[in-house]
């Protein structure tokens, strides 16, 4: 049975309304800042799927904007649903939804829509499948879906295939990893690329696999300006505070919640390592790391006194907005 603590509605509205206003402002400014959205960048690691879909969407400015907003809201709703279903936050709050909405909306490099948008949908639903199979190694369908979703994400952003070992770690933490569940997840990934291979054989063209190799081996250092790193440093500091707080207060939660929060902490660290390895595409991995961060930071804020909670939340909001405005102004 779910147990939530009551929350003052006036306090909830104080954070919901400014967040929605800031996000709407960012969407409008991003839409108005460019007369036409830039074409899909054809790099060695750009897959054929994103070249086709990206060109189709970016040909229409309005379609690109509403597609990006729709995906953002969909992923935010899935994150909030996971938080509510697993009772990761004991207050009836929308902090995970608002934090994810804020972090993505104030990152101008992710608006209106990019290849990572598909990865975000797949990653969010894969997390839901993983948590649904908690201590259920016989749930082969869940693990197959995890592999399938990871494989689909890899069609648009090959580096996302590195998320599959992260799910294996989660399966081990949740006592769901065995030979059958491991094989089911591999089968889900393999079936996607089996269809890709069949397509290549039919077309007698195997160059479609080249972007996957280039994407997985395209390592590089961070390349963003200082205005962008300031926001990232603030988020990193808050995450560090949340990390130690969750570890210190772990035994105040149920065993299931402790393990899920522990997995989300591991996921954030895992994706942070990928950010360091693939520094040339920082924005994409930041979009992915925002998913576990939004829940982790929300859990941390929920345990603070209300005054400190709103001071910290509004500080994050102001830093994110300032970074967004600087990035829009510079470009």
PDB file of C-alpha atoms in Angstrom:
ATOM      1  CA  UNK A   1       0.000   0.000   0.000  1.00  0.00           C
ATOM      2  CA  UNK A   2       1.299   3.458  -0.928  1.00  0.00           C
ATOM      3  CA  UNK A   3       1.952   5.981   1.811  1.00  0.00           C
ATOM      4  CA  UNK A   4       2.518   9.655   1.038  1.00  0.00           C
ATOM      5  CA  UNK A   5       2.974  12.573   3.382  1.00  0.00           C
ATOM      6  CA  UNK A   6       0.654  15.500   2.819  1.00  0.00           C
ATOM      7  CA  UNK A   7       2.050  18.633   1.242  1.00  0.00           C
ATOM      8  CA  UNK A   8       0.748  22.192   1.538  1.00  0.00           C
ATOM      9  CA  UNK A   9      -0.927  23.079  -1.783  1.00  0.00           C
ATOM     10  CA  UNK A  10       0.340  26.638  -1.577  1.00  0.00           C
ATOM     11  CA  UNK A  11       3.896  25.373  -1.331  1.00  0.00           C
ATOM     12  CA  UNK A  12       3.349  23.076  -4.314  1.00  0.00           C
ATOM     13  CA  UNK A  13       2.015  25.932  -6.456  1.00  0.00           C
ATOM     14  CA  UNK A  14       5.024  28.083  -5.570  1.00  0.00           C
ATOM     15  CA  UNK A  15       7.298  25.634  -7.416  1.00  0.00           C
ATOM     16  CA  UNK A  16       4.943  24.454 -10.179  1.00  0.00           C
ATOM     17  CA  UNK A  17       3.966  27.851 -11.590  1.00  0.00           C
ATOM     18  CA  UNK A  18       7.498  29.355 -11.852  1.00  0.00           C
ATOM     19  CA  UNK A  19       8.823  26.127 -13.376  1.00  0.00           C
ATOM     20  CA  UNK A  20       6.127  26.042 -16.042  1.00  0.00           C
ATOM     21  CA  UNK A  21       6.666  29.753 -16.728  1.00  0.00           C
ATOM     22  CA  UNK A  22      10.439  29.336 -17.107  1.00  0.00           C
ATOM     23  CA  UNK A  23      10.045  26.289 -19.359  1.00  0.00           C
ATOM     24  CA  UNK A  24       7.492  28.070 -21.543  1.00  0.00           C
ATOM     25  CA  UNK A  25       9.804  31.094 -21.786  1.00  0.00           C
ATOM     26  CA  UNK A  26      12.675  28.847 -22.885  1.00  0.00           C
ATOM     27  CA  UNK A  27      10.524  27.170 -25.546  1.00  0.00           C
ATOM     28  CA  UNK A  28       9.367  30.525 -26.920  1.00  0.00           C
ATOM     29  CA  UNK A  29      12.873  32.028 -26.945  1.00  0.00           C
ATOM     30  CA  UNK A  30      14.341  28.958 -28.601  1.00  0.00           C
ATOM     31  CA  UNK A  31      11.619  29.067 -31.259  1.00  0.00           C
ATOM     32  CA  UNK A  32      12.100  32.800 -31.858  1.00  0.00           C
ATOM     33  CA  UNK A  33      15.918  32.721 -31.809  1.00  0.00           C
ATOM     34  CA  UNK A  34      16.213  30.859 -35.109  1.00  0.00           C
ATOM     35  CA  UNK A  35      14.383  31.519 -38.342  1.00  0.00           C
ATOM     36  CA  UNK A  36      14.956  27.902 -39.300  1.00  0.00           C
ATOM     37  CA  UNK A  37      16.279  25.043 -37.316  1.00  0.00           C
ATOM     38  CA  UNK A  38      19.702  23.768 -38.381  1.00  0.00           C
ATOM     39  CA  UNK A  39      19.762  20.719 -40.624  1.00  0.00           C
ATOM     40  CA  UNK A  40      20.726  17.339 -39.261  1.00  0.00           C
ATOM     41  CA  UNK A  41      24.470  17.268 -38.835  1.00  0.00           C
ATOM     42  CA  UNK A  42      25.949  14.498 -40.957  1.00  0.00           C
ATOM     43  CA  UNK A  43      28.807  13.114 -38.907  1.00  0.00           C
ATOM     44  CA  UNK A  44      30.535   9.765 -39.209  1.00  0.00           C
ATOM     45  CA  UNK A  45      28.485   8.528 -36.239  1.00  0.00           C
ATOM     46  CA  UNK A  46      25.118   9.807 -37.535  1.00  0.00           C
ATOM     47  CA  UNK A  47      22.926   6.803 -38.245  1.00  0.00           C
ATOM     48  CA  UNK A  48      20.695   6.363 -41.278  1.00  0.00           C
ATOM     49  CA  UNK A  49      17.594   6.212 -39.076  1.00  0.00           C
ATOM     50  CA  UNK A  50      18.233   9.673 -37.616  1.00  0.00           C
ATOM     51  CA  UNK A  51      19.233  11.125 -40.992  1.00  0.00           C
ATOM     52  CA  UNK A  52      15.859  10.074 -42.391  1.00  0.00           C
ATOM     53  CA  UNK A  53      13.727  10.978 -39.366  1.00  0.00           C
ATOM     54  CA  UNK A  54      15.641  14.149 -38.517  1.00  0.00           C
ATOM     55  CA  UNK A  55      15.354  15.571 -42.006  1.00  0.00           C
ATOM     56  CA  UNK A  56      11.663  14.706 -42.093  1.00  0.00           C
ATOM     57  CA  UNK A  57      10.991  16.541 -38.817  1.00  0.00           C
ATOM     58  CA  UNK A  58      13.335  19.496 -39.258  1.00  0.00           C
ATOM     59  CA  UNK A  59      11.814  20.394 -42.610  1.00  0.00           C
ATOM     60  CA  UNK A  60       8.925  21.855 -40.641  1.00  0.00           C
ATOM     61  CA  UNK A  61       9.749  24.286 -37.863  1.00  0.00           C
ATOM     62  CA  UNK A  62       6.405  23.892 -36.099  1.00  0.00           C
ATOM     63  CA  UNK A  63       6.480  20.089 -36.282  1.00  0.00           C
ATOM     64  CA  UNK A  64      10.018  20.023 -34.867  1.00  0.00           C
ATOM     65  CA  UNK A  65       9.008  22.248 -31.940  1.00  0.00           C
ATOM     66  CA  UNK A  66       5.888  20.346 -30.981  1.00  0.00           C
ATOM     67  CA  UNK A  67       7.636  16.988 -31.425  1.00  0.00           C
ATOM     68  CA  UNK A  68      10.372  18.047 -29.013  1.00  0.00           C
ATOM     69  CA  UNK A  69       7.873  19.349 -26.444  1.00  0.00           C
ATOM     70  CA  UNK A  70       5.710  16.222 -26.740  1.00  0.00           C
ATOM     71  CA  UNK A  71       8.695  13.910 -26.165  1.00  0.00           C
ATOM     72  CA  UNK A  72       9.838  16.052 -23.229  1.00  0.00           C
ATOM     73  CA  UNK A  73       6.430  15.875 -21.553  1.00  0.00           C
ATOM     74  CA  UNK A  74       6.079  12.153 -22.256  1.00  0.00           C
ATOM     75  CA  UNK A  75       9.421  11.290 -20.656  1.00  0.00           C
ATOM     76  CA  UNK A  76       8.701  13.595 -17.692  1.00  0.00           C
ATOM     77  CA  UNK A  77       5.352  11.842 -17.154  1.00  0.00           C
ATOM     78  CA  UNK A  78       7.014   8.406 -17.234  1.00  0.00           C
ATOM     79  CA  UNK A  79       9.577   9.559 -14.652  1.00  0.00           C
ATOM     80  CA  UNK A  80       6.817  10.890 -12.404  1.00  0.00           C
ATOM     81  CA  UNK A  81       4.851   7.659 -12.838  1.00  0.00           C
ATOM     82  CA  UNK A  82       7.865   5.577 -11.831  1.00  0.00           C
ATOM     83  CA  UNK A  83       8.421   7.775  -8.775  1.00  0.00           C
ATOM     84  CA  UNK A  84       4.773   7.463  -7.710  1.00  0.00           C
ATOM     85  CA  UNK A  85       4.457   3.730  -8.398  1.00  0.00           C
ATOM     86  CA  UNK A  86       7.623   2.837  -6.494  1.00  0.00           C
ATOM     87  CA  UNK A  87       6.970   5.475  -3.776  1.00  0.00           C
ATOM     88  CA  UNK A  88      10.496   6.822  -4.198  1.00  0.00           C
ATOM     89  CA  UNK A  89       9.358  10.121  -2.670  1.00  0.00           C
ATOM     90  CA  UNK A  90       7.149   9.970   0.383  1.00  0.00           C
ATOM     91  CA  UNK A  91       5.465  13.315  -0.233  1.00  0.00           C
ATOM     92  CA  UNK A  92       2.748  13.682  -2.846  1.00  0.00           C
ATOM     93  CA  UNK A  93       4.827  15.975  -4.996  1.00  0.00           C
ATOM     94  CA  UNK A  94       5.604  16.605  -8.666  1.00  0.00           C
ATOM     95  CA  UNK A  95       9.262  17.399  -8.095  1.00  0.00           C
ATOM     96  CA  UNK A  96      10.651  14.668 -10.441  1.00  0.00           C
ATOM     97  CA  UNK A  97       8.383  15.894 -13.247  1.00  0.00           C
ATOM     98  CA  UNK A  98       9.270  19.550 -12.668  1.00  0.00           C
ATOM     99  CA  UNK A  99      12.998  18.983 -12.297  1.00  0.00           C
ATOM    100  CA  UNK A 100      13.249  16.970 -15.501  1.00  0.00           C
ATOM    101  CA  UNK A 101      11.113  19.517 -17.355  1.00  0.00           C
ATOM    102  CA  UNK A 102      13.338  22.316 -16.061  1.00  0.00           C
ATOM    103  CA  UNK A 103      16.683  20.656 -16.791  1.00  0.00           C
ATOM    104  CA  UNK A 104      15.793  19.719 -20.368  1.00  0.00           C
ATOM    105  CA  UNK A 105      13.968  22.959 -21.232  1.00  0.00           C
ATOM    106  CA  UNK A 106      16.879  25.124 -20.076  1.00  0.00           C
ATOM    107  CA  UNK A 107      19.408  23.182 -22.169  1.00  0.00           C
ATOM    108  CA  UNK A 108      19.276  25.005 -25.500  1.00  0.00           C
ATOM    109  CA  UNK A 109      21.366  22.295 -27.146  1.00  0.00           C
ATOM    110  CA  UNK A 110      18.492  19.818 -26.799  1.00  0.00           C
ATOM    111  CA  UNK A 111      15.728  21.971 -28.299  1.00  0.00           C
ATOM    112  CA  UNK A 112      13.645  21.378 -30.269  1.00  0.00           C
ATOM    113  CA  UNK A 113      14.405  17.719 -31.049  1.00  0.00           C
ATOM    114  CA  UNK A 114      17.527  15.592 -31.469  1.00  0.00           C
ATOM    115  CA  UNK A 115      18.424  11.947 -31.929  1.00  0.00           C
ATOM    116  CA  UNK A 116      18.750  11.578 -28.176  1.00  0.00           C
ATOM    117  CA  UNK A 117      15.015  12.289 -27.878  1.00  0.00           C
ATOM    118  CA  UNK A 118      14.305   8.721 -29.020  1.00  0.00           C
ATOM    119  CA  UNK A 119      16.934   7.439 -26.583  1.00  0.00           C
ATOM    120  CA  UNK A 120      15.200   9.242 -23.714  1.00  0.00           C
ATOM    121  CA  UNK A 121      11.868   7.563 -24.448  1.00  0.00           C
ATOM    122  CA  UNK A 122      13.509   4.142 -24.676  1.00  0.00           C
ATOM    123  CA  UNK A 123      15.573   4.658 -21.515  1.00  0.00           C
ATOM    124  CA  UNK A 124      12.587   5.846 -19.463  1.00  0.00           C
ATOM    125  CA  UNK A 125      10.404   2.905 -20.477  1.00  0.00           C
ATOM    126  CA  UNK A 126      13.314   0.476 -20.000  1.00  0.00           C
ATOM    127  CA  UNK A 127      13.673   1.719 -16.414  1.00  0.00           C
ATOM    128  CA  UNK A 128       9.992   1.076 -15.872  1.00  0.00           C
ATOM    129  CA  UNK A 129      10.399  -2.473 -17.198  1.00  0.00           C
ATOM    130  CA  UNK A 130      13.397  -3.046 -14.928  1.00  0.00           C
ATOM    131  CA  UNK A 131      11.646  -1.854 -11.790  1.00  0.00           C
ATOM    132  CA  UNK A 132       8.538  -3.891 -12.661  1.00  0.00           C
ATOM    133  CA  UNK A 133      10.682  -7.041 -12.707  1.00  0.00           C
ATOM    134  CA  UNK A 134      12.057  -6.469  -9.203  1.00  0.00           C
ATOM    135  CA  UNK A 135      13.085  -9.845  -7.750  1.00  0.00           C
ATOM    136  CA  UNK A 136      11.332 -11.599 -10.651  1.00  0.00           C
ATOM    137  CA  UNK A 137      13.975 -13.371 -12.776  1.00  0.00           C
ATOM    138  CA  UNK A 138      11.165 -15.319 -14.435  1.00  0.00           C
ATOM    139  CA  UNK A 139       9.786 -12.127 -16.032  1.00  0.00           C
ATOM    140  CA  UNK A 140      11.494 -12.806 -19.353  1.00  0.00           C
ATOM    141  CA  UNK A 141       9.209 -10.377 -21.188  1.00  0.00           C
ATOM    142  CA  UNK A 142      10.436  -7.414 -19.140  1.00  0.00           C
ATOM    143  CA  UNK A 143      14.076  -8.200 -19.805  1.00  0.00           C
ATOM    144  CA  UNK A 144      13.419  -8.815 -23.491  1.00  0.00           C
ATOM    145  CA  UNK A 145      11.736  -5.398 -23.658  1.00  0.00           C
ATOM    146  CA  UNK A 146      14.757  -3.805 -21.979  1.00  0.00           C
ATOM    147  CA  UNK A 147      17.056  -5.247 -24.644  1.00  0.00           C
ATOM    148  CA  UNK A 148      14.615  -4.296 -27.402  1.00  0.00           C
ATOM    149  CA  UNK A 149      14.356  -0.692 -26.206  1.00  0.00           C
ATOM    150  CA  UNK A 150      18.137  -0.418 -25.859  1.00  0.00           C
ATOM    151  CA  UNK A 151      18.558  -1.771 -29.379  1.00  0.00           C
ATOM    152  CA  UNK A 152      16.063   0.761 -30.765  1.00  0.00           C
ATOM    153  CA  UNK A 153      17.899   3.567 -28.948  1.00  0.00           C
ATOM    154  CA  UNK A 154      21.143   2.344 -30.535  1.00  0.00           C
ATOM    155  CA  UNK A 155      19.646   2.800 -34.005  1.00  0.00           C
ATOM    156  CA  UNK A 156      19.570   6.559 -33.367  1.00  0.00           C
ATOM    157  CA  UNK A 157      22.536   6.997 -31.023  1.00  0.00           C
ATOM    158  CA  UNK A 158      25.001   4.061 -31.040  1.00  0.00           C
ATOM    159  CA  UNK A 159      26.628   5.139 -27.746  1.00  0.00           C
ATOM    160  CA  UNK A 160      23.379   4.304 -25.935  1.00  0.00           C
ATOM    161  CA  UNK A 161      24.236   0.601 -26.321  1.00  0.00           C
ATOM    162  CA  UNK A 162      26.558   1.145 -23.342  1.00  0.00           C
ATOM    163  CA  UNK A 163      23.414   1.435 -21.226  1.00  0.00           C
ATOM    164  CA  UNK A 164      22.739  -2.310 -21.532  1.00  0.00           C
ATOM    165  CA  UNK A 165      25.483  -3.284 -19.009  1.00  0.00           C
ATOM    166  CA  UNK A 166      23.906  -0.736 -16.659  1.00  0.00           C
ATOM    167  CA  UNK A 167      20.640  -2.668 -16.794  1.00  0.00           C
ATOM    168  CA  UNK A 168      22.524  -5.892 -16.056  1.00  0.00           C
ATOM    169  CA  UNK A 169      23.899  -4.215 -12.935  1.00  0.00           C
ATOM    170  CA  UNK A 170      20.348  -3.249 -12.003  1.00  0.00           C
ATOM    171  CA  UNK A 171      19.124  -6.802 -12.595  1.00  0.00           C
ATOM    172  CA  UNK A 172      21.850  -8.033 -10.253  1.00  0.00           C
ATOM    173  CA  UNK A 173      20.943  -5.454  -7.593  1.00  0.00           C
ATOM    174  CA  UNK A 174      17.265  -6.430  -7.811  1.00  0.00           C
ATOM    175  CA  UNK A 175      18.013 -10.171  -7.590  1.00  0.00           C
ATOM    176  CA  UNK A 176      16.650 -10.655 -11.107  1.00  0.00           C
ATOM    177  CA  UNK A 177      19.803 -11.666 -12.943  1.00  0.00           C
ATOM    178  CA  UNK A 178      20.177 -15.253 -14.067  1.00  0.00           C
ATOM    179  CA  UNK A 179      20.996 -17.062 -17.287  1.00  0.00           C
ATOM    180  CA  UNK A 180      17.465 -16.775 -18.646  1.00  0.00           C
ATOM    181  CA  UNK A 181      17.007 -13.058 -17.896  1.00  0.00           C
ATOM    182  CA  UNK A 182      20.490 -12.265 -19.250  1.00  0.00           C
ATOM    183  CA  UNK A 183      19.768 -14.184 -22.464  1.00  0.00           C
ATOM    184  CA  UNK A 184      16.374 -12.479 -22.811  1.00  0.00           C
ATOM    185  CA  UNK A 185      17.951  -9.013 -22.692  1.00  0.00           C
ATOM    186  CA  UNK A 186      20.599 -10.000 -25.249  1.00  0.00           C
ATOM    187  CA  UNK A 187      17.930 -11.469 -27.514  1.00  0.00           C
ATOM    188  CA  UNK A 188      16.018  -8.178 -27.423  1.00  0.00           C
ATOM    189  CA  UNK A 189      19.083  -6.281 -28.663  1.00  0.00           C
ATOM    190  CA  UNK A 190      20.091  -8.948 -31.163  1.00  0.00           C
ATOM    191  CA  UNK A 191      16.696  -9.071 -32.845  1.00  0.00           C
ATOM    192  CA  UNK A 192      16.923  -5.368 -33.747  1.00  0.00           C
ATOM    193  CA  UNK A 193      20.287  -5.748 -35.431  1.00  0.00           C
ATOM    194  CA  UNK A 194      19.231  -9.000 -37.034  1.00  0.00           C
ATOM    195  CA  UNK A 195      16.630  -6.978 -38.947  1.00  0.00           C
ATOM    196  CA  UNK A 196      19.288  -4.378 -39.795  1.00  0.00           C
ATOM    197  CA  UNK A 197      21.545  -7.143 -41.100  1.00  0.00           C
ATOM    198  CA  UNK A 198      18.689  -8.569 -43.181  1.00  0.00           C
ATOM    199  CA  UNK A 199      18.108  -5.111 -44.672  1.00  0.00           C
ATOM    200  CA  UNK A 200      21.801  -4.811 -45.543  1.00  0.00           C
ATOM    201  CA  UNK A 201      21.799  -8.225 -47.227  1.00  0.00           C
ATOM    202  CA  UNK A 202      18.720  -7.282 -49.222  1.00  0.00           C
ATOM    203  CA  UNK A 203      20.263  -3.954 -50.313  1.00  0.00           C
ATOM    204  CA  UNK A 204      23.762  -5.448 -50.733  1.00  0.00           C
ATOM    205  CA  UNK A 205      25.101  -2.521 -48.711  1.00  0.00           C
ATOM    206  CA  UNK A 206      26.754  -3.034 -45.323  1.00  0.00           C
ATOM    207  CA  UNK A 207      27.894   0.569 -44.865  1.00  0.00           C
ATOM    208  CA  UNK A 208      24.891   1.116 -42.582  1.00  0.00           C
ATOM    209  CA  UNK A 209      26.921  -0.547 -39.815  1.00  0.00           C
ATOM    210  CA  UNK A 210      29.772   1.960 -40.130  1.00  0.00           C
ATOM    211  CA  UNK A 211      28.087   4.701 -38.009  1.00  0.00           C
ATOM    212  CA  UNK A 212      27.650   2.196 -35.155  1.00  0.00           C
ATOM    213  CA  UNK A 213      31.391   1.540 -35.037  1.00  0.00           C
ATOM    214  CA  UNK A 214      32.252   5.237 -35.419  1.00  0.00           C
ATOM    215  CA  UNK A 215      29.738   6.226 -32.747  1.00  0.00           C
ATOM    216  CA  UNK A 216      31.037   3.717 -30.211  1.00  0.00           C
ATOM    217  CA  UNK A 217      34.670   4.718 -30.778  1.00  0.00           C
ATOM    218  CA  UNK A 218      34.242   8.493 -31.172  1.00  0.00           C
ATOM    219  CA  UNK A 219      35.871   9.493 -27.882  1.00  0.00           C
ATOM    220  CA  UNK A 220      36.809  13.063 -27.049  1.00  0.00           C
ATOM    221  CA  UNK A 221      37.217  15.667 -24.335  1.00  0.00           C
ATOM    222  CA  UNK A 222      34.537  18.076 -23.141  1.00  0.00           C
ATOM    223  CA  UNK A 223      34.169  20.956 -25.578  1.00  0.00           C
ATOM    224  CA  UNK A 224      31.526  23.291 -24.100  1.00  0.00           C
ATOM    225  CA  UNK A 225      32.102  26.859 -22.947  1.00  0.00           C
ATOM    226  CA  UNK A 226      32.398  28.016 -19.332  1.00  0.00           C
ATOM    227  CA  UNK A 227      28.846  29.441 -19.291  1.00  0.00           C
ATOM    228  CA  UNK A 228      27.549  25.946 -19.887  1.00  0.00           C
ATOM    229  CA  UNK A 229      29.822  24.240 -17.369  1.00  0.00           C
ATOM    230  CA  UNK A 230      28.670  26.549 -14.576  1.00  0.00           C
ATOM    231  CA  UNK A 231      25.207  25.013 -14.736  1.00  0.00           C
ATOM    232  CA  UNK A 232      26.683  21.519 -14.900  1.00  0.00           C
ATOM    233  CA  UNK A 233      28.929  22.201 -11.912  1.00  0.00           C
ATOM    234  CA  UNK A 234      25.953  23.393  -9.834  1.00  0.00           C
ATOM    235  CA  UNK A 235      23.957  20.267 -10.747  1.00  0.00           C
ATOM    236  CA  UNK A 236      26.998  18.110  -9.961  1.00  0.00           C
ATOM    237  CA  UNK A 237      27.360  19.718  -6.513  1.00  0.00           C
ATOM    238  CA  UNK A 238      23.672  19.169  -5.750  1.00  0.00           C
ATOM    239  CA  UNK A 239      23.953  15.568  -6.948  1.00  0.00           C
ATOM    240  CA  UNK A 240      26.967  15.011  -4.676  1.00  0.00           C
ATOM    241  CA  UNK A 241      24.996  16.342  -1.707  1.00  0.00           C
ATOM    242  CA  UNK A 242      22.057  14.110  -2.656  1.00  0.00           C
ATOM    243  CA  UNK A 243      24.378  11.107  -3.084  1.00  0.00           C
ATOM    244  CA  UNK A 244      25.749  11.273   0.447  1.00  0.00           C
ATOM    245  CA  UNK A 245      22.368  12.186   1.925  1.00  0.00           C
ATOM    246  CA  UNK A 246      20.643   9.182   0.323  1.00  0.00           C
ATOM    247  CA  UNK A 247      23.442   6.887   1.469  1.00  0.00           C
ATOM    248  CA  UNK A 248      23.247   8.253   5.015  1.00  0.00           C
ATOM    249  CA  UNK A 249      19.439   8.030   5.204  1.00  0.00           C
ATOM    250  CA  UNK A 250      19.125   4.753   3.287  1.00  0.00           C
ATOM    251  CA  UNK A 251      17.710   2.727   6.163  1.00  0.00           C
ATOM    252  CA  UNK A 252      14.783   5.107   6.586  1.00  0.00           C
ATOM    253  CA  UNK A 253      13.321   3.617   3.385  1.00  0.00           C
ATOM    254  CA  UNK A 254      12.082   0.149   2.518  1.00  0.00           C
ATOM    255  CA  UNK A 255      14.498  -2.372   1.001  1.00  0.00           C
ATOM    256  CA  UNK A 256      12.926  -1.996  -2.461  1.00  0.00           C
ATOM    257  CA  UNK A 257      13.197   1.805  -2.414  1.00  0.00           C
ATOM    258  CA  UNK A 258      16.798   1.605  -1.139  1.00  0.00           C
ATOM    259  CA  UNK A 259      17.803  -0.651  -4.000  1.00  0.00           C
ATOM    260  CA  UNK A 260      16.049   1.451  -6.640  1.00  0.00           C
ATOM    261  CA  UNK A 261      17.626   4.671  -5.362  1.00  0.00           C
ATOM    262  CA  UNK A 262      20.994   2.910  -5.214  1.00  0.00           C
ATOM    263  CA  UNK A 263      20.576   1.832  -8.826  1.00  0.00           C
ATOM    264  CA  UNK A 264      19.672   5.379  -9.882  1.00  0.00           C
ATOM    265  CA  UNK A 265      22.817   6.648  -8.155  1.00  0.00           C
ATOM    266  CA  UNK A 266      24.858   4.035 -10.013  1.00  0.00           C
ATOM    267  CA  UNK A 267      23.100   4.997 -13.261  1.00  0.00           C
ATOM    268  CA  UNK A 268      24.020   8.668 -12.786  1.00  0.00           C
ATOM    269  CA  UNK A 269      27.670   7.774 -12.150  1.00  0.00           C
ATOM    270  CA  UNK A 270      27.699   5.378 -15.128  1.00  0.00           C
ATOM    271  CA  UNK A 271      26.304   8.033 -17.494  1.00  0.00           C
ATOM    272  CA  UNK A 272      28.685  10.640 -16.065  1.00  0.00           C
ATOM    273  CA  UNK A 273      31.575   8.381 -17.098  1.00  0.00           C
ATOM    274  CA  UNK A 274      30.062   8.235 -20.596  1.00  0.00           C
ATOM    275  CA  UNK A 275      29.926  12.054 -20.602  1.00  0.00           C
ATOM    276  CA  UNK A 276      33.664  12.113 -19.912  1.00  0.00           C
ATOM    277  CA  UNK A 277      34.350   9.496 -22.596  1.00  0.00           C
ATOM    278  CA  UNK A 278      32.149  11.092 -25.265  1.00  0.00           C
ATOM    279  CA  UNK A 279      32.771  14.753 -24.474  1.00  0.00           C
ATOM    280  CA  UNK A 280      32.117  15.832 -28.055  1.00  0.00           C
ATOM    281  CA  UNK A 281      28.408  15.155 -27.570  1.00  0.00           C
ATOM    282  CA  UNK A 282      27.912  16.377 -24.023  1.00  0.00           C
ATOM    283  CA  UNK A 283      24.338  17.572 -24.505  1.00  0.00           C
ATOM    284  CA  UNK A 284      23.042  14.142 -25.510  1.00  0.00           C
ATOM    285  CA  UNK A 285      24.411  12.384 -22.447  1.00  0.00           C
ATOM    286  CA  UNK A 286      23.321  15.221 -20.189  1.00  0.00           C
ATOM    287  CA  UNK A 287      19.773  14.621 -21.435  1.00  0.00           C
ATOM    288  CA  UNK A 288      20.086  10.968 -20.410  1.00  0.00           C
ATOM    289  CA  UNK A 289      21.627  11.677 -17.006  1.00  0.00           C
ATOM    290  CA  UNK A 290      18.797  14.118 -16.236  1.00  0.00           C
ATOM    291  CA  UNK A 291      16.437  11.122 -15.889  1.00  0.00           C
ATOM    292  CA  UNK A 292      18.064   9.582 -12.776  1.00  0.00           C
ATOM    293  CA  UNK A 293      19.154  13.015 -11.511  1.00  0.00           C
ATOM    294  CA  UNK A 294      15.603  14.350 -11.454  1.00  0.00           C
ATOM    295  CA  UNK A 295      14.499  11.541  -9.122  1.00  0.00           C
ATOM    296  CA  UNK A 296      17.648  11.645  -6.977  1.00  0.00           C
ATOM    297  CA  UNK A 297      17.542  15.414  -6.467  1.00  0.00           C
ATOM    298  CA  UNK A 298      13.779  15.304  -5.842  1.00  0.00           C
ATOM    299  CA  UNK A 299      14.317  12.650  -3.158  1.00  0.00           C
ATOM    300  CA  UNK A 300      17.016  14.816  -1.602  1.00  0.00           C
ATOM    301  CA  UNK A 301      14.866  17.967  -1.629  1.00  0.00           C
ATOM    302  CA  UNK A 302      11.934  16.090  -0.111  1.00  0.00           C
ATOM    303  CA  UNK A 303      14.004  15.392   3.010  1.00  0.00           C
ATOM    304  CA  UNK A 304      15.042  19.008   3.528  1.00  0.00           C
ATOM    305  CA  UNK A 305      13.135  21.534   5.584  1.00  0.00           C
ATOM    306  CA  UNK A 306      10.651  23.410   3.439  1.00  0.00           C
ATOM    307  CA  UNK A 307      12.525  26.709   3.601  1.00  0.00           C
ATOM    308  CA  UNK A 308      15.844  25.139   2.522  1.00  0.00           C
ATOM    309  CA  UNK A 309      14.026  23.046  -0.085  1.00  0.00           C
ATOM    310  CA  UNK A 310      12.594  26.045  -1.886  1.00  0.00           C
ATOM    311  CA  UNK A 311      15.766  28.103  -1.536  1.00  0.00           C
ATOM    312  CA  UNK A 312      17.764  25.316  -3.210  1.00  0.00           C
ATOM    313  CA  UNK A 313      15.098  24.637  -5.829  1.00  0.00           C
ATOM    314  CA  UNK A 314      14.856  28.287  -6.848  1.00  0.00           C
ATOM    315  CA  UNK A 315      18.641  28.527  -6.893  1.00  0.00           C
ATOM    316  CA  UNK A 316      18.747  25.611  -9.370  1.00  0.00           C
ATOM    317  CA  UNK A 317      15.982  27.247 -11.400  1.00  0.00           C
ATOM    318  CA  UNK A 318      17.772  30.609 -11.572  1.00  0.00           C
ATOM    319  CA  UNK A 319      21.117  29.031 -12.539  1.00  0.00           C
ATOM    320  CA  UNK A 320      19.505  26.932 -15.276  1.00  0.00           C
ATOM    321  CA  UNK A 321      17.630  29.923 -16.683  1.00  0.00           C
ATOM    322  CA  UNK A 322      20.736  32.123 -16.611  1.00  0.00           C
ATOM    323  CA  UNK A 323      22.777  29.479 -18.446  1.00  0.00           C
ATOM    324  CA  UNK A 324      20.044  29.140 -21.057  1.00  0.00           C
ATOM    325  CA  UNK A 325      19.856  32.889 -21.673  1.00  0.00           C
ATOM    326  CA  UNK A 326      23.639  33.144 -21.958  1.00  0.00           C
ATOM    327  CA  UNK A 327      23.738  30.302 -24.445  1.00  0.00           C
ATOM    328  CA  UNK A 328      20.942  31.841 -26.549  1.00  0.00           C
ATOM    329  CA  UNK A 329      22.673  35.228 -26.432  1.00  0.00           C
ATOM    330  CA  UNK A 330      26.104  33.866 -27.380  1.00  0.00           C
ATOM    331  CA  UNK A 331      24.776  31.901 -30.339  1.00  0.00           C
TER     332      UNK A 331
END
